[in-house]
Short mmCIF file of C-alpha atoms in Angstrom, two decimals:
data_model
loop_
_atom_site.label_atom_id
_atom_site.label_comp_id
_atom_site.label_asym_id
_atom_site.label_seq_id
_atom_site.Cartn_x
_atom_site.Cartn_y
_atom_site.Cartn_z
CA MET A 1 176.07 130.55 93.63
CA ASP A 2 175.98 127.55 91.34
CA LYS A 3 179.03 125.32 90.96
CA GLU A 4 179.94 126.84 87.58
CA HIS A 5 179.79 130.31 88.94
CA VAL A 6 182.03 129.36 91.95
CA PHE A 7 184.45 127.75 89.59
CA PHE A 8 184.87 131.01 87.46
CA GLU A 9 184.95 133.20 90.51
CA ASN A 10 187.83 131.12 91.84
CA TYR A 11 189.76 130.63 88.46
CA ALA A 12 189.41 134.10 87.09
CA LYS A 13 193.01 135.19 88.13
CA ASN A 14 194.64 132.18 86.33
CA TRP A 15 192.35 131.99 83.50
CA ASP A 16 194.66 133.77 80.94
CA ARG A 17 197.60 131.77 82.07
CA ASP A 18 195.96 128.50 81.33
CA ARG A 19 193.59 129.34 78.50
CA LYS A 20 195.54 131.02 75.76
CA ALA A 21 193.53 132.71 73.09
CA ASP A 22 194.21 131.98 69.36
CA ASP A 23 194.74 135.55 67.88
CA ARG A 24 194.51 134.23 64.41
CA VAL A 25 191.10 132.68 64.92
CA LEU A 26 189.90 135.78 66.70
CA SER A 27 191.05 137.92 63.90
CA SER A 28 189.29 135.56 61.39
CA PHE A 29 186.07 135.98 63.50
CA MET A 30 186.24 139.72 63.27
CA GLU A 31 186.79 139.48 59.41
CA LEU A 32 183.71 137.29 59.13
CA ALA A 33 181.56 139.33 61.54
CA ALA A 34 182.25 142.52 59.44
CA ILE A 35 180.94 144.67 62.34
CA ARG A 36 180.08 148.15 61.24
CA PRO A 37 181.87 151.19 62.97
CA GLY A 38 179.59 152.99 65.31
CA SER A 39 177.88 149.79 66.40
CA ALA A 40 176.65 149.20 69.96
CA ILE A 41 178.04 145.82 70.91
CA LEU A 42 177.30 143.44 73.79
CA ASP A 43 180.07 140.92 74.55
CA ALA A 44 177.77 138.34 76.37
CA GLY A 45 179.95 136.10 78.68
CA CYS A 46 183.07 138.31 78.03
CA GLY A 47 185.15 136.41 80.79
CA THR A 48 188.49 138.19 81.19
CA GLY A 49 187.79 140.18 78.07
CA VAL A 50 189.82 138.39 75.45
CA LEU A 51 187.57 139.74 72.62
CA LEU A 52 187.16 143.29 73.99
CA PRO A 53 190.13 144.96 72.10
CA TYR A 54 188.95 143.54 68.83
CA LEU A 55 185.48 144.70 69.37
CA SER A 56 186.52 148.12 70.60
CA ALA A 57 188.59 148.50 67.34
CA ALA A 58 185.54 147.45 65.25
CA ALA A 59 183.12 149.76 67.02
CA GLY A 60 185.40 152.74 66.76
CA ASP A 61 185.15 156.02 68.52
CA GLU A 62 181.48 156.42 67.70
CA GLY A 63 180.58 152.92 68.88
CA SER A 64 180.28 151.22 72.24
CA VAL A 65 181.24 147.79 73.76
CA GLU A 66 179.64 146.44 76.84
CA GLY A 67 181.61 143.57 78.50
CA PHE A 68 178.99 141.39 80.38
CA ASP A 69 179.68 138.42 82.62
CA TYR A 70 178.11 136.56 85.62
CA SER A 71 181.50 136.30 87.40
CA GLN A 72 182.54 139.50 89.22
CA GLN A 73 186.12 138.14 89.41
CA MET A 74 186.14 137.62 85.59
CA ILE A 75 184.88 141.21 85.16
CA ASP A 76 187.56 142.51 87.56
CA VAL A 77 190.28 140.94 85.51
CA ALA A 78 188.85 142.34 82.35
CA LYS A 79 188.64 145.79 83.84
CA ASP A 80 192.34 145.58 84.86
CA LYS A 81 193.36 144.74 81.34
CA PHE A 82 191.05 146.90 79.27
CA SER A 83 189.65 149.72 81.28
CA HIS A 84 191.84 152.10 79.20
CA LEU A 85 189.54 151.48 76.17
CA ALA A 86 187.47 154.56 76.12
CA ASN A 87 184.48 152.96 74.35
CA VAL A 88 184.23 149.86 76.64
CA THR A 89 182.12 149.50 79.74
CA PHE A 90 181.59 146.60 82.08
CA THR A 91 178.46 144.89 83.61
CA THR A 92 178.13 142.05 86.01
CA GLY A 93 174.96 140.09 85.73
CA ASN A 94 173.08 136.77 85.05
CA VAL A 95 172.07 136.45 81.41
CA LEU A 96 169.09 134.50 82.47
CA LYS A 97 167.85 137.37 84.78
CA TYR A 98 169.40 140.62 83.72
CA ALA A 99 167.03 143.13 82.32
CA PHE A 100 168.81 143.98 79.01
CA PRO A 101 167.41 147.07 77.22
CA ARG A 102 165.01 146.08 74.42
CA LYS A 103 166.10 146.76 70.82
CA HIS A 104 169.33 148.43 71.96
CA TYR A 105 172.40 146.54 70.66
CA ASP A 106 173.48 146.37 66.92
CA VAL A 107 175.64 143.35 67.67
CA VAL A 108 175.64 140.57 70.40
CA CYS A 109 178.73 138.36 70.55
CA CYS A 110 178.95 135.13 72.36
CA LEU A 111 182.65 133.86 72.36
CA ASN A 112 183.16 130.47 74.04
CA PHE A 113 179.86 131.28 75.92
CA TYR A 114 177.12 128.96 74.44
CA PRO A 115 178.26 125.65 76.20
CA HIS A 116 177.67 127.40 79.50
CA ILE A 117 174.04 128.28 78.61
CA ALA A 118 173.19 125.18 76.64
CA GLU A 119 170.65 123.88 79.04
CA HIS A 120 168.86 127.22 79.10
CA SER A 121 169.47 128.21 75.33
CA ARG A 122 165.88 128.71 74.46
CA ASP A 123 165.53 131.37 77.10
CA VAL A 124 168.88 133.03 76.46
CA ILE A 125 168.26 133.30 72.59
CA ARG A 126 164.95 134.79 73.34
CA ARG A 127 166.61 137.50 75.62
CA LEU A 128 169.39 138.23 73.29
CA TYR A 129 166.85 138.44 70.35
CA GLU A 130 164.86 140.98 72.22
CA ALA A 131 167.89 143.00 73.17
CA LEU A 132 169.04 143.30 69.47
CA VAL A 133 167.69 146.15 67.12
CA PRO A 134 165.79 144.94 64.01
CA GLY A 135 168.49 144.02 61.67
CA GLY A 136 170.94 143.34 64.55
CA MET A 137 173.50 140.58 64.42
CA LEU A 138 174.18 137.72 66.86
CA LEU A 139 177.50 135.91 66.64
CA ILE A 140 178.00 132.51 68.31
CA MET A 141 181.65 131.61 68.28
CA HIS A 142 184.24 129.19 69.73
CA ASP A 143 187.96 129.24 69.13
CA LEU A 144 188.17 125.51 69.49
CA PRO A 145 186.63 122.96 67.28
CA ARG A 146 183.20 121.59 68.41
CA GLN A 147 184.59 118.10 69.30
CA ALA A 148 187.27 119.63 71.51
CA VAL A 149 184.72 121.84 73.28
CA ASN A 150 182.50 118.87 73.95
CA ALA A 151 185.36 116.80 75.26
CA ILE A 152 186.25 119.57 77.71
CA HIS A 153 182.67 119.18 79.02
CA GLY A 154 182.95 115.50 79.54
CA GLY A 155 181.68 114.57 76.13
CA ALA A 156 178.30 116.19 76.62
CA PRO A 157 177.01 117.73 73.30
CA VAL A 158 176.95 121.28 74.92
CA LEU A 159 178.11 122.74 71.50
CA PRO A 160 175.78 121.09 68.89
CA PRO A 161 176.45 120.79 65.11
CA VAL A 162 175.66 124.03 63.37
CA ASP A 163 172.64 122.54 61.64
CA ILE A 164 170.96 121.74 64.92
CA LEU A 165 171.80 125.21 66.42
CA GLU A 166 170.53 126.82 63.19
CA GLU A 167 167.21 125.30 63.64
CA LYS A 168 166.82 126.83 67.05
CA LEU A 169 167.93 130.25 65.76
CA ILE A 170 165.70 130.08 62.85
CA SER A 171 162.75 129.19 65.16
CA ALA A 172 163.56 132.17 67.25
CA GLY A 173 163.16 134.51 64.17
CA PHE A 174 166.81 134.90 63.11
CA SER A 175 168.04 134.45 59.58
CA ILE A 176 171.28 132.52 58.98
CA VAL A 177 174.07 134.54 57.41
CA MET A 178 176.93 132.13 57.84
CA ALA A 179 177.66 128.95 59.82
CA MET A 180 181.05 127.15 59.96
CA ASP A 181 181.91 124.07 61.90
CA THR A 182 185.58 123.42 61.16
CA ASP A 183 188.60 121.58 62.56
CA ARG A 184 189.89 124.87 63.98
CA PHE A 185 186.80 126.82 65.24
CA TYR A 186 183.00 127.17 65.35
CA PHE A 187 181.22 130.21 63.99
CA ILE A 188 177.58 131.17 63.46
CA LYS A 189 176.37 134.58 62.22
CA VAL A 190 172.68 135.39 62.31
CA VAL A 191 170.54 138.60 61.93
CA LYS A 192 167.26 139.62 63.39
CA ALA A 193 164.69 140.57 60.73
CA ALA A 194 164.58 144.29 59.94
CA ASP A 195 160.73 144.07 60.08
CA GLU A 196 160.65 141.61 62.96
CA ALA A 197 157.54 140.63 64.82
CA ASP A 198 157.18 139.44 68.45
CA PHE A 199 159.32 136.50 69.30
CA VAL A 200 157.70 133.14 68.45
CA TYR A 201 158.96 129.64 68.00
CA ASP A 202 157.94 127.68 64.89
CA ASP A 203 156.04 125.13 66.92
CA GLU A 204 153.79 128.06 68.11
CA GLU A 205 153.12 129.40 64.82
CA GLU A 206 150.10 128.61 62.59
CA GLN A 207 150.48 125.27 60.90
CA PRO A 208 150.39 125.07 57.17
CA ALA A 209 147.05 124.00 55.66
CA GLU A 210 146.78 120.51 54.54
CA ALA A 211 147.41 119.62 50.83
CA HIS A 212 144.33 120.45 48.85
CA ALA A 213 142.24 117.64 47.37
CA GLY A 214 142.49 116.80 43.70
CA THR A 215 143.94 114.47 41.25
CA HIS A 216 146.71 116.69 40.43
CA HIS A 217 149.31 116.74 43.09
CA ASP A 218 150.82 120.15 42.98
CA HIS A 219 152.84 120.48 46.17
CA HIS A 220 153.61 124.08 47.10
CA HIS A 221 156.70 124.37 49.59
CA THR A 222 155.52 125.14 53.17
CA GLU A 223 159.02 125.48 54.65
CA THR A 224 159.78 128.76 53.00
CA LYS A 225 161.69 130.34 56.02
CA ARG A 226 163.96 127.40 56.59
CA VAL A 227 164.82 127.09 52.88
CA LEU A 228 165.41 130.91 52.51
CA ASN A 229 167.65 130.89 55.56
CA ARG A 230 169.78 128.11 54.17
CA LEU A 231 169.95 129.82 50.84
CA SER A 232 171.28 132.95 52.71
CA ARG A 233 173.85 130.74 54.38
CA ILE A 234 175.08 129.46 51.07
CA THR A 235 175.29 133.16 49.71
CA GLY A 236 177.29 134.05 52.83
CA HIS A 237 179.78 131.32 52.24
CA VAL A 238 180.11 132.09 48.55
CA GLU A 239 180.96 135.71 49.49
CA ALA A 240 183.58 134.46 52.03
CA ILE A 241 185.11 132.33 49.34
CA LYS A 242 185.36 135.33 46.99
CA ARG A 243 187.06 137.39 49.67
CA MET A 244 189.57 134.47 50.48
CA ILE A 245 190.46 134.14 46.74
CA GLU A 246 190.87 137.89 46.44
CA ASP A 247 193.01 138.09 49.46
CA GLY A 248 195.20 135.10 48.41
CA ARG A 249 194.08 132.92 51.37
CA ASP A 250 195.48 129.46 51.73
CA CYS A 251 193.68 126.77 49.67
CA SER A 252 192.88 124.70 52.79
CA ASP A 253 190.71 127.63 54.10
CA VAL A 254 188.85 127.92 50.78
CA LEU A 255 188.18 124.15 50.86
CA VAL A 256 186.63 124.49 54.34
CA GLN A 257 184.32 127.10 52.94
CA LEU A 258 183.48 125.02 49.92
CA ALA A 259 182.68 121.99 52.16
CA ALA A 260 180.37 124.23 54.17
CA VAL A 261 178.49 125.16 50.90
CA HIS A 262 177.99 121.50 50.13
CA SER A 263 176.71 120.95 53.43
CA ALA A 264 174.22 123.97 53.15
CA ILE A 265 173.04 122.75 49.85
CA ALA A 266 172.44 119.27 51.24
CA GLY A 267 170.53 120.87 54.06
CA VAL A 268 168.27 122.74 51.69
CA SER A 269 167.67 119.47 49.85
CA ARG A 270 166.67 117.63 52.98
CA VAL A 271 164.22 120.36 53.91
CA ILE A 272 162.44 120.34 50.63
CA LEU A 273 162.44 116.64 50.28
CA LYS A 274 160.98 116.04 53.79
CA ASP A 275 158.27 118.61 53.12
CA HIS A 276 157.55 116.77 49.78
CA ILE A 277 157.28 113.45 51.55
CA ASP A 278 154.86 114.83 54.12
CA HIS A 279 152.70 116.19 51.26
CA CYS A 280 152.87 112.67 49.55
CA ILE A 281 151.80 111.07 52.81
CA VAL A 282 148.74 113.35 53.10
CA ASP A 283 147.83 112.67 49.48
CA ALA A 284 148.24 108.87 49.88
CA ILE A 285 146.19 108.80 53.09
CA HIS A 286 143.33 111.18 52.02
CA GLU A 287 142.96 110.06 48.39
CA GLY A 288 144.48 106.47 48.38
CA ASP A 289 145.19 106.60 44.62
CA ALA A 290 147.95 104.97 42.90
CA GLU A 291 149.65 108.11 41.77
CA ALA A 292 149.94 109.41 45.32
CA VAL A 293 151.43 106.10 46.55
CA GLU A 294 154.00 106.15 43.64
CA ASN A 295 154.90 109.69 44.38
CA LEU A 296 155.48 108.66 48.07
CA LYS A 297 157.78 105.70 47.07
CA LYS A 298 159.78 107.96 44.76
CA ALA A 299 160.21 110.57 47.37
CA ILE A 300 161.28 108.01 50.13
CA ASN A 301 163.82 106.50 47.68
CA THR A 302 165.32 109.78 46.95
CA PHE A 303 165.49 110.53 50.61
CA VAL A 304 167.29 107.38 51.39
CA LYS A 305 169.78 107.98 48.56
#
């Protein structure tokens, strides 16, 4: 056993006493997730099962929920609390080694789990991606703000800003639906492409062709996937804002979503602008003409601003 495994084995019986869940935040997560009835759900790193009753209700009688954790003691506590839920089963295993069935789950939930697999995130994301059906949804959630989570872990950045984790998820083949990094919680919702190909990271994909020669510098965007993912994220936030307004939610919640939209728009701009600068550099080096150099200067000035 590793040290973390031993810790959870020994602490399981007192976990719920010392780590109170925020029911309001968990309810908000379920609202944002919008899980369809009948879904097959994996609760990866379920711990003592704090999310299981929410997932059980979301899945309904036709759906199923599998609570999965590395710690047998945590699973035993979860069983004691929720074995009465007819659509819930329990599995003990190591997410890095367990043979999850391929293309099986409609939804994979990771509540308060990512910091514990941060060092192995590439492999874990690959495994969860393969376990999801095409069009399946991955939820990465924490019911504490990111800064508080990292403070608990000695200040290490085990829960990164959403933009950084988004890049990793996009590289894995996911599309971003929603990402929120607030002063109350952390929430990322992504989906696996319905017509997904085999798992591949961006740095293993074919690189875009160099800018074509010619006096007219017509730069076609080569970061289409990243831009479309960020636009999808913006759309998700806008839809959330609409629901909040319709439901009469507090203005502070709406403002958090608006701030997320602003951040996502800025992210799209950065991706396109960086790509444009790369093209300008290629033009300036290969052609060495005044127009290419001036375009590069303008792009850099815009990036700095």
